[in-house]
Amino acid sequence: MSPRIRKYAVALITVALAWAVDILLEEKFSESSAGLYLAAALVSTWQGGLGPGLLAIGATIGLNLAFANHRELSLAVGAYGYERIMLFTGIALVVTSLVDRIRRNQQQLADLNAQLEDKVKQRTAALNESNRQLEAFCYTLAHDWRAPLRAVEGVANLLASEHPPKLDADTTAAVRRIRNSAERMGRLILDLLAYTDLSREDFQKTVVDLNSVTRKVLCVYSDEIERAGAEISVELPATRVMADPAGVERVLMNLVANALKFSRPDRRLCVRICSEKEPPNVRVSVVDNGIGIDSRYCERIFGVFERLSPQDNRTGTGIGLAIVKRSVEKMGGAVGVESTLGKGSRFWFSLGAAPQPSESLPSQVTTERHRETVEA
Ligand code: ADP
């Protein structure tokens, strides 16, 4: 049966049902209950549109007229019967056309929504494609720049190491500037490559033990920690996340490096690495009492090449936090920062929690204990 015919059949069946119920209820109500037929007309319109609705009204009128003189068949017209039929017809027509209009509006809205979703999907695909091309371009550019840069660096190094007595002061200063710039550009290129590499990298999801990653990271930075005389504390009651081990390590490396780098010279640096359960995630924070960040820039610093105080941070490239954000997002997590200028910052990332071990792990590792671990 075609859908169109089915809609009209539904209208007739609905009226027949209303008629059957009306006959069953006849004992209770001495008159025919017009509400049932009105409901039949509404249901038919809602299901199939104006045509089936009008058919339901027509069928109701036909039944009324056909059985006008048979009270036992319920649709007896009775007293003021024809007036009631006319009233029913008027009300049914008005209500049916209203329902039909609402139905068509809803249909249009659903169509528009579907079109909008389609457009959003197309635009997102186009955007992703152009992002991919842009990243491929950046990657190629960064890759190809390394060779000429190495040549510049090589020549500058040669000049500085082999000909210092022959060079006057101005030339020596110029060579030093070339070397510094080449070195900085080399760092930028490497960071850019690391950033673009993230889009190619496949992140796995396994159980990562935050304790061992933190230990590894602190071990890498042990010299800097020692030099800064920093107090490091680790509180990791929630120790396991579902993530990529190298990804988590990279994120922690960047956050700890920044905490060590952006310290205040006038107070002892304290860095706390802690975690808390935030079902279904675990939130890991790196808290410092360093220079802090103006809240206006807290979003911005996660962008590529964003640096707030380049004069205090000559070695920085402004890519570290962009790498952090992209890595965490690729692992299905989120990152953020809460900071007060001059007081310190709390950089956090949250990742899906993995089943935690039942035994309780060491809850606090102070600088001394950290040293023990590093030395061991
Ligand atoms: P980089 O450290 O190479 O400059 P990042 O992307 O890691 O780049 O950081 C971007 C900027 O965010 C930094 O230049 C600095 O201004 C700010 N920043 C990052 N971490 C901290 C921190 N712990 N305390 C204060 N400022 C920070």
mmCIF file of C-alpha atoms and ligand atoms in Angstrom:
data_model
loop_
_atom_site.group_PDB
_atom_site.id
_atom_site.type_symbol
_atom_site.label_atom_id
_atom_site.label_comp_id
_atom_site.label_asym_id
_atom_site.label_seq_id
_atom_site.Cartn_x
_atom_site.Cartn_y
_atom_site.Cartn_z
ATOM 1 C CA MET A 1 0.000 0.000 0.000
ATOM 2 C CA SER A 2 1.400 3.399 -0.938
ATOM 3 C CA PRO A 3 1.997 5.804 1.977
ATOM 4 C CA ARG A 4 -0.605 8.194 0.560
ATOM 5 C CA ILE A 5 -3.348 5.554 0.469
ATOM 6 C CA ARG A 6 -2.257 4.364 3.919
ATOM 7 C CA LYS A 7 -2.848 7.852 5.354
ATOM 8 C CA TYR A 8 -6.427 7.919 3.991
ATOM 9 C CA ALA A 9 -7.044 4.375 5.218
ATOM 10 C CA VAL A 10 -5.832 5.413 8.691
ATOM 11 C CA ALA A 11 -8.364 8.298 8.612
ATOM 12 C CA LEU A 12 -11.232 5.909 7.831
ATOM 13 C CA ILE A 13 -10.088 3.396 10.452
ATOM 14 C CA THR A 14 -9.866 6.155 13.084
ATOM 15 C CA VAL A 15 -13.416 7.296 12.335
ATOM 16 C CA ALA A 16 -14.605 3.666 12.462
ATOM 17 C CA LEU A 17 -12.905 3.269 15.855
ATOM 18 C CA ALA A 18 -14.543 6.473 17.112
ATOM 19 C CA TRP A 19 -17.860 5.101 15.913
ATOM 20 C CA ALA A 20 -17.339 1.762 17.692
ATOM 21 C CA VAL A 21 -16.380 3.476 20.971
ATOM 22 C CA ASP A 22 -19.344 5.811 20.583
ATOM 23 C CA ILE A 23 -21.708 2.820 20.266
ATOM 24 C CA LEU A 24 -20.134 1.178 23.320
ATOM 25 C CA LEU A 25 -20.526 4.350 25.366
ATOM 26 C CA GLU A 26 -24.043 4.997 24.168
ATOM 27 C CA GLU A 27 -25.535 3.676 27.429
ATOM 28 C CA LYS A 28 -23.707 6.316 29.431
ATOM 29 C CA PHE A 29 -24.338 9.275 27.133
ATOM 30 C CA SER A 30 -27.776 9.649 25.670
ATOM 31 C CA GLU A 31 -26.393 11.682 22.773
ATOM 32 C CA SER A 32 -23.624 10.908 20.350
ATOM 33 C CA SER A 33 -20.274 12.185 21.690
ATOM 34 C CA ALA A 34 -18.954 14.524 19.021
ATOM 35 C CA GLY A 35 -15.613 14.810 20.852
ATOM 36 C CA LEU A 36 -14.657 11.306 19.708
ATOM 37 C CA TYR A 37 -15.106 12.242 16.048
ATOM 38 C CA LEU A 38 -13.285 15.503 16.572
ATOM 39 C CA ALA A 39 -10.391 13.502 18.043
ATOM 40 C CA ALA A 40 -10.546 11.139 15.030
ATOM 41 C CA ALA A 41 -10.309 14.134 12.669
ATOM 42 C CA LEU A 42 -7.362 15.558 14.649
ATOM 43 C CA VAL A 43 -5.481 12.267 14.720
ATOM 44 C CA SER A 44 -6.038 11.794 10.958
ATOM 45 C CA THR A 45 -4.772 15.320 10.228
ATOM 46 C CA TRP A 46 -1.727 14.896 12.505
ATOM 47 C CA GLN A 47 -0.886 11.584 10.867
ATOM 48 C CA GLY A 48 -1.544 12.396 7.234
ATOM 49 C CA GLY A 49 -2.218 16.098 6.736
ATOM 50 C CA LEU A 50 -5.237 18.089 5.634
ATOM 51 C CA GLY A 51 -6.582 15.524 3.083
ATOM 52 C CA PRO A 52 -7.035 12.637 5.547
ATOM 53 C CA GLY A 53 -8.387 15.117 8.140
ATOM 54 C CA LEU A 54 -11.081 16.311 5.703
ATOM 55 C CA LEU A 55 -11.855 12.695 4.798
ATOM 56 C CA ALA A 56 -12.387 11.934 8.517
ATOM 57 C CA ILE A 57 -14.773 14.902 8.818
ATOM 58 C CA GLY A 58 -16.585 13.841 5.634
ATOM 59 C CA ALA A 59 -16.891 10.245 6.858
ATOM 60 C CA THR A 60 -18.293 11.436 10.210
ATOM 61 C CA ILE A 61 -20.914 13.614 8.477
ATOM 62 C CA GLY A 62 -21.769 10.737 6.089
ATOM 63 C CA LEU A 63 -22.288 8.319 8.998
ATOM 64 C CA ASN A 64 -24.444 10.870 10.824
ATOM 65 C CA LEU A 65 -26.631 11.414 7.845
ATOM 66 C CA ALA A 66 -26.800 7.719 6.870
ATOM 67 C CA PHE A 67 -27.968 6.694 10.349
ATOM 68 C CA ALA A 68 -29.962 9.809 11.115
ATOM 69 C CA ASN A 69 -32.994 7.775 12.085
ATOM 70 C CA HIS A 70 -31.300 4.891 13.920
ATOM 71 C CA ARG A 71 -30.658 5.864 17.501
ATOM 72 C CA GLU A 72 -29.306 2.382 18.328
ATOM 73 C CA LEU A 73 -26.421 3.025 15.951
ATOM 74 C CA SER A 74 -25.351 5.874 18.121
ATOM 75 C CA LEU A 75 -24.849 8.473 15.476
ATOM 76 C CA ALA A 76 -28.505 9.300 15.725
ATOM 77 C CA VAL A 77 -29.013 12.951 15.096
ATOM 78 C CA GLY A 78 -31.624 13.366 17.842
ATOM 79 C CA ALA A 79 -32.750 16.777 19.054
ATOM 80 C CA TYR A 80 -30.978 19.678 17.291
ATOM 81 C CA GLY A 81 -29.036 16.972 15.450
ATOM 82 C CA TYR A 82 -28.424 18.903 12.254
ATOM 83 C CA GLU A 83 -27.326 21.982 14.179
ATOM 84 C CA ARG A 84 -24.881 19.778 16.102
ATOM 85 C CA ILE A 85 -23.531 18.328 12.874
ATOM 86 C CA MET A 86 -22.984 21.820 11.520
ATOM 87 C CA LEU A 87 -21.316 22.920 14.748
ATOM 88 C CA PHE A 88 -19.119 19.812 14.692
ATOM 89 C CA THR A 89 -18.227 20.449 11.032
ATOM 90 C CA GLY A 90 -17.296 24.099 11.718
ATOM 91 C CA ILE A 91 -15.187 23.339 14.770
ATOM 92 C CA ALA A 92 -13.575 20.290 13.117
ATOM 93 C CA LEU A 93 -12.629 22.304 10.009
ATOM 94 C CA VAL A 94 -11.066 25.124 12.055
ATOM 95 C CA VAL A 95 -9.177 22.789 14.372
ATOM 96 C CA THR A 96 -8.069 20.529 11.498
ATOM 97 C CA SER A 97 -6.671 23.431 9.491
ATOM 98 C CA LEU A 98 -4.834 24.714 12.613
ATOM 99 C CA VAL A 99 -3.369 21.288 13.319
ATOM 100 C CA ASP A 100 -2.382 20.961 9.670
ATOM 101 C CA ARG A 101 -0.616 24.337 9.803
ATOM 102 C CA ILE A 102 1.252 23.388 13.010
ATOM 103 C CA ARG A 103 2.179 20.078 11.421
ATOM 104 C CA ARG A 104 3.517 21.743 8.274
ATOM 105 C CA ASN A 105 5.473 24.295 10.342
ATOM 106 C CA GLN A 106 7.035 21.465 12.314
ATOM 107 C CA GLN A 107 7.871 19.648 9.105
ATOM 108 C CA GLN A 108 9.508 22.794 7.703
ATOM 109 C CA LEU A 109 11.451 23.271 10.923
ATOM 110 C CA ALA A 110 12.659 19.663 10.824
ATOM 111 C CA ASP A 111 13.656 20.089 7.140
ATOM 112 C CA LEU A 112 15.521 23.320 7.941
ATOM 113 C CA ASN A 113 17.267 21.635 10.857
ATOM 114 C CA ALA A 114 18.326 18.747 8.657
ATOM 115 C CA GLN A 115 19.620 21.196 6.000
ATOM 116 C CA LEU A 116 21.472 23.144 8.684
ATOM 117 C CA GLU A 117 23.053 19.979 10.056
ATOM 118 C CA ASP A 118 24.085 19.020 6.552
ATOM 119 C CA LYS A 119 25.660 22.443 6.001
ATOM 120 C CA VAL A 120 27.469 22.301 9.356
ATOM 121 C CA LYS A 121 28.820 18.850 8.452
ATOM 122 C CA GLN A 122 30.010 20.084 5.044
ATOM 123 C CA ARG A 123 31.627 23.210 6.513
ATOM 124 C CA THR A 124 33.303 21.198 9.284
ATOM 125 C CA ALA A 125 34.673 18.768 6.723
ATOM 126 C CA ALA A 126 35.945 21.680 4.586
ATOM 127 C CA LEU A 127 37.486 23.345 7.635
ATOM 128 C CA ASN A 128 39.162 20.112 8.710
ATOM 129 C CA GLU A 129 40.524 19.634 5.223
ATOM 130 C CA SER A 130 41.934 23.163 5.031
ATOM 131 C CA ASN A 131 43.415 22.746 8.542
ATOM 132 C CA ARG A 132 45.012 19.508 7.421
ATOM 133 C CA GLN A 133 46.460 21.195 4.322
ATOM 134 C CA LEU A 134 47.709 24.126 6.387
ATOM 135 C CA GLU A 135 49.396 21.767 8.814
ATOM 136 C CA ALA A 136 50.940 19.755 6.008
ATOM 137 C CA PHE A 137 52.241 23.029 4.572
ATOM 138 C CA CYS A 138 53.663 24.109 7.963
ATOM 139 C CA TYR A 139 55.266 20.716 8.397
ATOM 140 C CA THR A 140 56.933 20.828 4.975
ATOM 141 C CA LEU A 141 58.058 24.401 5.498
ATOM 142 C CA ALA A 142 59.500 23.688 8.942
ATOM 143 C CA HIS A 143 61.151 20.541 7.664
ATOM 144 C CA ASP A 144 62.713 22.222 4.620
ATOM 145 C CA TRP A 145 63.965 25.198 6.617
ATOM 146 C CA ARG A 146 66.145 23.053 8.822
ATOM 147 C CA ALA A 147 68.855 22.422 6.200
ATOM 148 C CA PRO A 148 69.512 26.087 5.227
ATOM 149 C CA LEU A 149 69.316 27.056 8.883
ATOM 150 C CA ARG A 150 71.933 24.469 9.780
ATOM 151 C CA ALA A 151 74.147 25.928 7.024
ATOM 152 C CA VAL A 152 73.750 29.478 8.444
ATOM 153 C CA GLU A 153 74.443 28.189 11.948
ATOM 154 C CA GLY A 154 77.490 26.275 10.701
ATOM 155 C CA VAL A 155 78.998 29.303 8.957
ATOM 156 C CA ALA A 156 78.332 31.558 11.982
ATOM 157 C CA ASN A 157 79.908 28.988 14.315
ATOM 158 C CA LEU A 158 82.903 28.688 12.014
ATOM 159 C CA LEU A 159 83.359 32.447 11.935
ATOM 160 C CA ALA A 160 83.051 32.680 15.706
ATOM 161 C CA SER A 161 85.361 29.783 16.504
ATOM 162 C CA GLU A 162 88.050 30.019 13.849
ATOM 163 C CA HIS A 163 88.402 33.683 13.060
ATOM 164 C CA PRO A 164 87.805 35.630 16.290
ATOM 165 C CA PRO A 165 91.143 37.484 16.201
ATOM 166 C CA LYS A 166 90.543 38.649 12.619
ATOM 167 C CA LEU A 167 87.039 39.964 13.354
ATOM 168 C CA ASP A 168 86.453 43.465 14.670
ATOM 169 C CA ALA A 169 84.027 44.060 17.547
ATOM 170 C CA ASP A 170 81.074 44.958 15.305
ATOM 171 C CA THR A 171 81.470 41.846 13.180
ATOM 172 C CA THR A 172 81.832 39.661 16.279
ATOM 173 C CA ALA A 173 78.588 41.132 17.679
ATOM 174 C CA ALA A 174 76.857 40.578 14.333
ATOM 175 C CA VAL A 175 78.034 36.950 14.222
ATOM 176 C CA ARG A 176 76.776 36.454 17.771
ATOM 177 C CA ARG A 177 73.392 37.866 16.804
ATOM 178 C CA ILE A 178 73.240 35.531 13.787
ATOM 179 C CA ARG A 179 74.064 32.541 15.990
ATOM 180 C CA ASN A 180 71.446 33.503 18.587
ATOM 181 C CA SER A 181 68.798 34.071 15.948
ATOM 182 C CA ALA A 182 69.634 30.816 14.180
ATOM 183 C CA GLU A 183 69.473 28.987 17.489
ATOM 184 C CA ARG A 184 66.097 30.537 18.286
ATOM 185 C CA MET A 185 64.778 29.743 14.843
ATOM 186 C CA GLY A 186 65.994 26.163 15.255
ATOM 187 C CA ARG A 187 64.003 25.900 18.500
ATOM 188 C CA LEU A 188 60.939 27.379 16.836
ATOM 189 C CA ILE A 189 61.182 24.928 13.953
ATOM 190 C CA LEU A 190 61.590 21.956 16.278
ATOM 191 C CA ASP A 191 58.602 23.039 18.389
ATOM 192 C CA LEU A 192 56.522 23.661 15.288
ATOM 193 C CA LEU A 193 57.420 20.214 13.983
ATOM 194 C CA ALA A 194 56.518 18.703 17.356
ATOM 195 C CA TYR A 195 53.164 20.522 17.227
ATOM 196 C CA THR A 196 52.297 19.516 13.665
ATOM 197 C CA ASP A 197 53.502 15.975 14.343
ATOM 198 C CA LEU A 198 50.719 15.658 16.906
ATOM 199 C CA SER A 199 48.089 15.615 14.166
ATOM 200 C CA ARG A 200 49.779 12.623 12.514
ATOM 201 C CA GLU A 201 50.459 10.797 15.741
ATOM 202 C CA ASP A 202 48.181 7.971 16.805
ATOM 203 C CA PHE A 203 47.356 8.285 20.468
ATOM 204 C CA GLN A 204 46.710 4.991 22.197
ATOM 205 C CA LYS A 205 44.482 4.601 25.229
ATOM 206 C CA THR A 206 45.931 2.460 27.942
ATOM 207 C CA VAL A 207 46.123 2.621 31.715
ATOM 208 C CA VAL A 208 48.720 5.250 32.618
ATOM 209 C CA ASP A 209 50.139 5.410 36.100
ATOM 210 C CA LEU A 210 50.512 9.075 37.010
ATOM 211 C CA ASN A 211 52.972 8.259 39.795
ATOM 212 C CA SER A 212 55.553 6.781 37.480
ATOM 213 C CA VAL A 213 55.095 9.470 34.802
ATOM 214 C CA THR A 214 55.521 12.187 37.438
ATOM 215 C CA ARG A 215 58.635 10.488 38.795
ATOM 216 C CA LYS A 216 60.098 10.369 35.288
ATOM 217 C CA VAL A 217 59.324 14.042 34.628
ATOM 218 C CA LEU A 218 60.799 15.176 37.958
ATOM 219 C CA CYS A 219 63.877 13.122 37.222
ATOM 220 C CA VAL A 220 64.348 14.912 33.880
ATOM 221 C CA TYR A 221 64.078 18.301 35.598
ATOM 222 C CA SER A 222 66.071 17.369 38.711
ATOM 223 C CA ASP A 223 68.916 19.777 37.867
ATOM 224 C CA GLU A 224 66.582 22.720 37.306
ATOM 225 C CA ILE A 225 64.711 21.860 40.508
ATOM 226 C CA GLU A 226 67.967 21.719 42.414
ATOM 227 C CA ARG A 227 69.201 25.006 40.906
ATOM 228 C CA ALA A 228 65.942 26.808 41.690
ATOM 229 C CA GLY A 229 65.871 25.335 45.220
ATOM 230 C CA ALA A 230 62.262 24.519 44.486
ATOM 231 C CA GLU A 231 60.017 22.641 46.875
ATOM 232 C CA ILE A 232 58.151 19.990 44.962
ATOM 233 C CA SER A 233 55.219 18.111 46.399
ATOM 234 C CA VAL A 234 53.279 15.323 44.780
ATOM 235 C CA GLU A 235 49.804 14.291 45.922
ATOM 236 C CA LEU A 236 48.274 11.730 43.656
ATOM 237 C CA PRO A 237 45.425 9.927 45.385
ATOM 238 C CA ALA A 238 43.875 9.224 41.967
ATOM 239 C CA THR A 239 46.776 7.642 40.160
ATOM 240 C CA ARG A 240 45.447 6.051 37.017
ATOM 241 C CA VAL A 241 44.065 7.513 33.826
ATOM 242 C CA MET A 242 43.133 6.060 30.458
ATOM 243 C CA ALA A 243 45.478 7.842 28.089
ATOM 244 C CA ASP A 244 48.571 7.704 25.938
ATOM 245 C CA PRO A 245 51.672 7.318 28.178
ATOM 246 C CA ALA A 246 53.911 9.460 25.946
ATOM 247 C CA GLY A 247 51.140 12.054 25.651
ATOM 248 C CA VAL A 248 50.709 12.378 29.434
ATOM 249 C CA GLU A 249 54.469 12.599 29.866
ATOM 250 C CA ARG A 250 54.726 15.355 27.264
ATOM 251 C CA VAL A 251 51.919 17.319 28.926
ATOM 252 C CA LEU A 252 53.449 17.056 32.396
ATOM 253 C CA MET A 253 56.917 17.910 31.018
ATOM 254 C CA ASN A 254 55.608 21.160 29.540
ATOM 255 C CA LEU A 255 53.617 22.147 32.617
ATOM 256 C CA VAL A 256 56.452 21.405 35.054
ATOM 257 C CA ALA A 257 58.968 23.217 32.789
ATOM 258 C CA ASN A 258 56.735 26.298 32.781
ATOM 259 C CA ALA A 259 56.222 26.158 36.557
ATOM 260 C CA LEU A 260 60.019 26.131 36.972
ATOM 261 C CA LYS A 261 60.539 28.827 34.354
ATOM 262 C CA PHE A 262 57.928 31.389 35.415
ATOM 263 C CA SER A 263 58.928 31.646 39.063
ATOM 264 C CA ARG A 264 59.355 34.809 41.112
ATOM 265 C CA PRO A 265 62.900 35.643 42.160
ATOM 266 C CA ASP A 266 61.708 37.076 45.469
ATOM 267 C CA ARG A 267 60.252 33.886 46.908
ATOM 268 C CA ARG A 268 61.047 30.205 47.120
ATOM 269 C CA LEU A 269 59.359 28.338 44.324
ATOM 270 C CA CYS A 270 56.814 25.734 45.432
ATOM 271 C CA VAL A 271 55.339 23.403 42.853
ATOM 272 C CA ARG A 272 52.575 20.945 43.691
ATOM 273 C CA ILE A 273 51.525 18.145 41.368
ATOM 274 C CA CYS A 274 48.205 16.727 42.485
ATOM 275 C CA SER A 275 45.226 14.788 41.249
ATOM 276 C CA GLU A 276 41.617 14.432 42.225
ATOM 277 C CA LYS A 277 38.745 12.232 41.124
ATOM 278 C CA GLU A 278 36.108 13.985 39.099
ATOM 279 C CA PRO A 279 34.047 11.026 37.878
ATOM 280 C CA PRO A 280 34.274 9.864 35.181
ATOM 281 C CA ASN A 281 37.596 11.740 34.929
ATOM 282 C CA VAL A 282 40.720 12.406 36.925
ATOM 283 C CA ARG A 283 41.920 16.001 37.091
ATOM 284 C CA VAL A 284 45.657 16.529 37.362
ATOM 285 C CA SER A 285 46.977 19.954 38.401
ATOM 286 C CA VAL A 286 50.383 21.571 38.419
ATOM 287 C CA VAL A 287 50.228 24.406 40.917
ATOM 288 C CA ASP A 288 52.976 27.005 41.339
ATOM 289 C CA ASN A 289 53.509 30.208 43.284
ATOM 290 C CA GLY A 290 55.219 31.937 40.350
ATOM 291 C CA ILE A 291 54.515 35.137 38.458
ATOM 292 C CA GLY A 292 50.914 34.196 37.632
ATOM 293 C CA ILE A 293 48.924 35.267 34.596
ATOM 294 C CA ASP A 294 46.524 38.127 34.031
ATOM 295 C CA SER A 295 43.090 36.459 33.813
ATOM 296 C CA ARG A 296 42.446 38.237 30.478
ATOM 297 C CA TYR A 297 45.118 36.098 28.831
ATOM 298 C CA CYS A 298 44.307 32.717 30.391
ATOM 299 C CA GLU A 299 42.541 31.472 27.231
ATOM 300 C CA ARG A 300 45.014 33.005 24.800
ATOM 301 C CA ILE A 301 48.147 31.354 26.117
ATOM 302 C CA PHE A 302 47.015 27.958 24.834
ATOM 303 C CA GLY A 303 47.329 29.246 21.246
ATOM 304 C CA VAL A 304 50.387 28.742 19.043
ATOM 305 C CA PHE A 305 53.192 31.331 19.458
ATOM 306 C CA GLU A 306 51.404 33.045 22.374
ATOM 307 C CA ARG A 307 53.871 34.394 24.927
ATOM 308 C CA LEU A 308 52.998 36.932 27.583
ATOM 309 C CA SER A 309 56.370 38.118 28.776
ATOM 310 C CA PRO A 310 58.909 37.454 25.988
ATOM 311 C CA GLN A 311 61.503 39.665 27.704
ATOM 312 C CA ASP A 312 61.588 37.305 30.759
ATOM 313 C CA ASN A 313 61.388 34.213 28.620
ATOM 314 C CA ARG A 314 63.887 34.503 25.808
ATOM 315 C CA THR A 315 64.142 30.794 25.190
ATOM 316 C CA GLY A 316 60.387 30.241 24.970
ATOM 317 C CA THR A 317 58.638 29.717 21.659
ATOM 318 C CA GLY A 318 55.024 29.961 22.799
ATOM 319 C CA ILE A 319 54.189 26.485 21.527
ATOM 320 C CA GLY A 320 54.444 24.458 24.762
ATOM 321 C CA LEU A 321 50.900 25.070 25.957
ATOM 322 C CA ALA A 322 49.502 24.630 22.434
ATOM 323 C CA ILE A 323 51.147 21.183 22.470
ATOM 324 C CA VAL A 324 49.640 20.525 25.918
ATOM 325 C CA LYS A 325 46.145 21.472 24.731
ATOM 326 C CA ARG A 326 46.312 19.483 21.526
ATOM 327 C CA SER A 327 47.755 16.410 23.241
ATOM 328 C CA VAL A 328 45.122 16.409 25.974
ATOM 329 C CA GLU A 329 42.303 16.982 23.507
ATOM 330 C CA LYS A 330 43.580 14.143 21.330
ATOM 331 C CA MET A 331 43.378 11.922 24.403
ATOM 332 C CA GLY A 332 39.744 13.007 24.864
ATOM 333 C CA GLY A 333 40.406 15.346 27.797
ATOM 334 C CA ALA A 334 40.301 19.043 28.611
ATOM 335 C CA VAL A 335 42.822 21.615 29.850
ATOM 336 C CA GLY A 336 42.602 24.912 31.643
ATOM 337 C CA VAL A 337 44.294 27.353 33.965
ATOM 338 C CA GLU A 338 43.292 29.331 37.016
ATOM 339 C CA SER A 339 45.748 32.050 37.865
ATOM 340 C CA THR A 340 46.252 35.256 39.802
ATOM 341 C CA LEU A 341 48.829 37.712 38.552
ATOM 342 C CA GLY A 342 51.746 37.881 40.971
ATOM 343 C CA LYS A 343 50.504 34.952 43.094
ATOM 344 C CA GLY A 344 50.749 31.836 40.974
ATOM 345 C CA SER A 345 48.915 29.499 38.650
ATOM 346 C CA ARG A 346 47.125 26.179 38.617
ATOM 347 C CA PHE A 347 47.346 24.490 35.233
ATOM 348 C CA TRP A 348 45.082 21.449 35.057
ATOM 349 C CA PHE A 349 44.127 18.726 32.625
ATOM 350 C CA SER A 350 41.477 16.081 33.001
ATOM 351 C CA LEU A 351 41.490 12.642 31.430
ATOM 352 C CA GLY A 352 39.229 9.613 31.661
ATOM 353 C CA ALA A 353 39.776 7.697 34.922
ATOM 354 C CA ALA A 354 41.050 4.137 34.803
ATOM 355 C CA PRO A 355 40.213 1.643 37.566
ATOM 356 C CA GLN A 356 42.263 2.740 40.578
ATOM 357 C CA PRO A 357 44.393 0.220 42.465
ATOM 358 C CA SER A 358 42.821 -0.886 45.725
ATOM 359 C CA GLU A 359 45.933 -0.360 47.862
ATOM 360 C CA SER A 360 46.574 3.262 48.814
ATOM 361 C CA LEU A 361 49.650 4.767 47.250
ATOM 362 C CA PRO A 362 52.019 7.251 48.898
ATOM 363 C CA SER A 363 50.031 10.435 49.248
ATOM 364 C CA GLN A 364 52.826 12.975 49.667
ATOM 365 C CA VAL A 365 56.310 13.263 48.262
ATOM 366 C CA THR A 366 58.248 16.281 49.408
ATOM 367 C CA THR A 367 61.427 17.669 47.886
ATOM 368 C CA GLU A 368 63.538 15.446 50.085
ATOM 369 C CA ARG A 369 61.653 12.328 49.072
ATOM 370 C CA HIS A 370 61.724 13.428 45.477
ATOM 371 C CA ARG A 371 65.505 13.785 45.743
ATOM 372 C CA GLU A 372 65.728 10.303 47.149
ATOM 373 C CA THR A 373 63.792 8.989 44.222
ATOM 374 C CA VAL A 374 65.914 10.892 41.724
ATOM 375 C CA GLU A 375 69.151 9.835 43.347
ATOM 376 C CA ALA A 376 68.004 6.244 43.554
HETATM 377 P P1 ADP B 1 56.777 29.228 26.236
HETATM 378 O O1 ADP B 1 56.941 28.705 27.629
HETATM 379 O O2 ADP B 1 57.666 28.559 25.263
HETATM 380 O O3 ADP B 1 56.785 30.718 26.146
HETATM 381 P P2 ADP B 1 54.153 28.163 26.452
HETATM 382 O O4 ADP B 1 53.146 27.899 25.390
HETATM 383 O O5 ADP B 1 54.576 27.044 27.304
HETATM 384 O O6 ADP B 1 55.341 28.839 25.728
HETATM 385 O O7 ADP B 1 53.565 29.290 27.391
HETATM 386 C C1 ADP B 1 52.913 30.425 26.819
HETATM 387 C C2 ADP B 1 52.972 31.592 27.767
HETATM 388 O O8 ADP B 1 52.122 31.320 28.901
HETATM 389 C C3 ADP B 1 54.332 31.825 28.349
HETATM 390 O O9 ADP B 1 55.113 32.625 27.490
HETATM 391 C C4 ADP B 1 53.995 32.528 29.649
HETATM 392 O O10 ADP B 1 53.793 33.899 29.420
HETATM 393 C C5 ADP B 1 52.657 31.904 30.063
HETATM 394 N N1 ADP B 1 52.850 30.837 31.072
HETATM 395 C C6 ADP B 1 52.887 29.513 30.855
HETATM 396 N N2 ADP B 1 53.023 28.834 32.005
HETATM 397 C C7 ADP B 1 53.076 29.741 32.996
HETATM 398 C C8 ADP B 1 53.202 29.678 34.424
HETATM 399 N N3 ADP B 1 53.297 28.504 35.070
HETATM 400 N N4 ADP B 1 53.194 30.835 35.104
HETATM 401 C C9 ADP B 1 53.077 32.009 34.465
HETATM 402 N N5 ADP B 1 52.956 32.153 33.141
HETATM 403 C C10 ADP B 1 52.949 31.038 32.398
#
